CSV table of C-alpha atoms in Angstrom, one decimal:
chain,number,residue,atom,x,y,z
A,48,MET,CA,-21.5,23.5,-37.9
A,49,ALA,CA,-22.3,19.8,-37.5
A,50,SER,CA,-24.5,19.7,-40.7
A,51,LEU,CA,-21.5,21.2,-42.6
A,52,ALA,CA,-19.1,18.6,-41.3
A,53,ALA,CA,-21.7,15.8,-42.1
A,54,GLY,CA,-22.2,17.2,-45.7
A,55,CYS,CA,-18.5,17.2,-46.5
A,56,GLY,CA,-17.4,13.9,-45.5
A,57,GLY,CA,-20.4,11.7,-46.5
A,58,GLY,CA,-21.7,11.4,-43.0
A,59,HIS,CA,-18.6,10.0,-41.4
A,60,SER,CA,-18.1,11.1,-38.0
A,61,ILE,CA,-14.5,11.5,-36.3
A,62,PRO,CA,-14.2,8.8,-33.7
A,63,ALA,CA,-13.4,10.1,-30.1
A,64,ALA,CA,-9.9,9.3,-28.8
A,65,PRO,CA,-10.2,6.3,-26.4
A,66,PRO,CA,-10.1,7.2,-22.8
A,67,ALA,CA,-6.5,7.3,-21.4
A,68,ALA,CA,-5.7,4.3,-19.3
A,69,PRO,CA,-4.9,4.8,-15.6
A,70,PRO,CA,-1.2,4.7,-14.8
A,71,ALA,CA,0.0,1.3,-14.1
A,72,ALA,CA,1.4,0.6,-10.7
A,73,ALA,CA,5.0,0.5,-10.4
A,74,PRO,CA,6.8,-2.9,-9.4
A,75,LEU,CA,7.8,-3.3,-5.9
A,76,PRO,CA,11.3,-2.0,-5.2
A,77,ALA,CA,14.0,-4.1,-3.5
A,78,ALA,CA,13.3,-4.8,0.0
A,79,ASN,CA,15.3,-2.7,2.4
A,80,ASP,CA,14.9,0.1,5.0
A,81,ALA,CA,16.2,2.9,2.9
A,82,THR,CA,12.6,4.3,1.9
A,83,PRO,CA,9.1,3.6,3.2
A,84,GLN,CA,8.3,2.0,-0.3
A,85,ALA,CA,11.2,-0.4,0.0
A,86,ALA,CA,10.1,-1.2,3.8
A,87,VAL,CA,6.7,-2.0,2.6
A,88,ALA,CA,8.1,-4.4,-0.2
A,89,GLY,CA,10.3,-6.1,2.6
A,90,PHE,CA,7.2,-6.5,4.8
A,91,MET,CA,4.9,-7.9,1.9
A,92,GLU,CA,7.8,-10.3,0.8
A,93,GLY,CA,8.4,-11.4,4.3
A,94,LEU,CA,4.7,-12.1,4.7
A,95,SER,CA,4.9,-14.5,1.6
A,96,LYS,CA,7.7,-16.5,3.1
A,97,GLY,CA,6.6,-16.5,6.7
A,98,PRO,CA,5.8,-14.1,9.6
A,99,SER,CA,9.4,-14.0,10.9
A,100,GLY,CA,10.7,-12.3,7.7
A,101,ALA,CA,7.8,-9.8,7.8
A,102,CYS,CA,8.6,-8.8,11.4
A,103,LEU,CA,12.2,-7.8,10.3
A,104,TYR,CA,10.5,-4.6,8.5
A,105,VAL,CA,8.3,-3.4,11.3
A,106,THR,CA,9.2,-0.7,13.8
A,107,PRO,CA,11.3,-1.7,16.7
A,108,GLN,CA,8.7,-0.9,19.2
A,109,ASP,CA,6.3,-3.3,17.3
A,110,LEU,CA,8.8,-6.2,16.8
A,111,LEU,CA,7.5,-8.1,20.0
A,112,ASP,CA,3.9,-7.6,19.2
A,113,CYS,CA,4.6,-8.6,15.5
A,114,GLY,CA,6.0,-11.9,16.7
A,115,GLU,CA,3.0,-12.5,19.1
A,116,ALA,CA,0.5,-11.6,16.4
A,117,PHE,CA,1.8,-14.3,14.2
A,118,THR,CA,1.9,-17.0,16.9
A,119,SER,CA,-1.5,-18.0,15.8
A,120,THR,CA,-2.0,-19.9,12.4
A,121,ILE,CA,-1.8,-17.1,9.6
A,122,GLY,CA,-1.7,-17.6,6.1
A,123,PHE,CA,-0.9,-14.8,3.3
A,124,SER,CA,-1.1,-14.6,-0.2
A,125,ALA,CA,-0.8,-11.8,-2.7
A,126,THR,CA,-1.0,-11.4,-6.5
A,127,ASP,CA,-0.3,-8.7,-8.9
A,128,LEU,CA,1.3,-6.5,-6.3
A,129,GLY,CA,2.2,-3.0,-7.3
A,130,MET,CA,3.5,0.1,-5.7
A,131,GLY,CA,0.8,2.8,-5.6
A,132,GLU,CA,1.3,6.3,-4.4
A,133,SER,CA,3.1,7.5,-1.2
A,134,THR,CA,3.1,10.3,0.9
A,135,ILE,CA,5.9,11.4,3.6
A,136,ARG,CA,5.3,13.9,6.4
A,137,GLY,CA,8.4,14.1,8.5
A,138,THR,CA,9.1,10.6,10.2
A,139,GLU,CA,5.7,9.2,8.9
A,140,ALA,CA,4.7,7.7,5.6
A,141,LEU,CA,1.8,6.2,3.9
A,142,VAL,CA,2.5,3.8,1.0
A,143,SER,CA,-0.3,2.3,-1.1
A,144,LEU,CA,-0.2,-1.0,-2.7
A,145,THR,CA,-2.4,-2.4,-5.7
A,146,GLY,CA,-3.3,-6.0,-6.3
A,147,ARG,CA,-4.9,-8.7,-4.3
A,148,ILE,CA,-4.0,-9.6,-0.9
A,149,CYS,CA,-5.4,-12.6,1.1
A,150,THR,CA,-5.1,-13.3,4.8
A,151,THR,CA,-6.1,-16.4,6.5
A,152,ILE,CA,-6.4,-16.1,10.5
A,153,SER,CA,-7.6,-19.0,12.4
A,154,GLY,CA,-9.0,-20.7,9.2
A,155,LYS,CA,-11.0,-17.6,8.1
A,156,THR,CA,-9.8,-16.1,4.8
A,157,THR,CA,-10.3,-12.6,3.9
A,158,CYS,CA,-9.3,-11.1,0.4
A,159,ALA,CA,-9.0,-7.4,-0.5
A,160,THR,CA,-8.5,-6.2,-4.3
A,161,ASN,CA,-7.3,-2.6,-4.9
A,162,THR,CA,-6.6,-1.1,-8.3
A,163,ASN,CA,-6.7,2.4,-6.9
A,164,ARG,CA,-3.0,3.7,-6.7
A,165,ALA,CA,-4.1,6.3,-4.2
A,166,ALA,CA,-6.1,4.1,-1.9
A,167,GLY,CA,-5.8,5.4,1.7
A,168,GLN,CA,-3.7,8.4,0.7
A,169,PRO,CA,-4.8,11.8,2.4
A,170,THR,CA,-7.5,13.6,0.3
A,171,GLN,CA,-5.8,17.1,1.1
A,172,ASN,CA,-2.4,18.3,1.6
A,173,THR,CA,-2.9,19.0,5.3
A,174,SER,CA,-1.5,17.9,8.5
A,175,SER,CA,-4.9,16.8,9.7
A,176,ALA,CA,-5.7,14.8,6.6
A,177,PHE,CA,-2.4,13.0,6.9
A,178,ALA,CA,-3.0,12.1,10.5
A,179,ALA,CA,-6.5,10.9,9.8
A,180,ALA,CA,-5.2,8.6,6.9
A,181,PHE,CA,-2.3,7.5,8.9
A,182,ALA,CA,-4.7,6.4,11.9
A,183,LYS,CA,-7.5,5.0,9.6
A,184,GLY,CA,-7.9,1.4,10.1
A,185,GLY,CA,-9.2,-1.1,7.3
A,186,PRO,CA,-8.3,-4.1,5.6
A,187,LEU,CA,-4.8,-4.7,4.2
A,188,GLY,CA,-5.2,-3.9,0.8
A,189,LYS,CA,-7.8,-1.2,1.0
A,190,ARG,CA,-5.8,1.3,3.0
A,191,ALA,CA,-2.3,2.8,2.8
A,192,ILE,CA,0.3,1.1,4.9
A,193,PRO,CA,1.6,3.4,7.6
A,194,CYS,CA,5.3,3.6,7.9
A,195,ALA,CA,7.7,5.4,10.5
A,196,GLU,CA,11.3,6.5,10.2
A,197,VAL,CA,13.5,5.4,13.1
A,198,ASP,CA,17.0,6.4,13.4
A,199,GLY,CA,17.1,7.2,9.7
A,200,LEU,CA,15.6,3.9,8.7
A,201,TRP,CA,12.0,3.2,7.4
A,202,TYR,CA,9.8,0.5,8.9
A,203,VAL,CA,6.1,-0.5,8.6
A,204,ASP,CA,4.2,0.8,11.7
A,205,LEU,CA,1.8,-1.8,12.5
A,206,PRO,CA,-1.6,-1.0,13.8
A,207,ILE,CA,-1.4,-3.6,16.7
């Protein structure tokens, strides 16, 4: 069959279609507490303006710890942030972000770049896979951000 096709077209081959580009990350939603994604957007926006803004989007039980965590000199920058995938199970959620996130703590800067929209999401649709992903640590940007619903409002659930 290949020789027949080559004989009919003067030896020209049909180029393969270019591979499909991965779906682009969605822009961050408006900051609020109506969805896990909006709470994460508020937390990230708050970090860029100063720690007190970020703490507005953490769970009520983490509020004091959040304020104490930011008493040391902490710097934050993010570029090309986008909303990745999210998984909600009951009153807990995991939200993935894409982009580059850098934090500076006590003069040491650490950066993480993520292009995987599903980074940190559970690999299986089971309660145990979700629990493992929710509890997994790792640098901001390489893991999904855990969120919790409290009294109908969504917050970032800090691992502190």
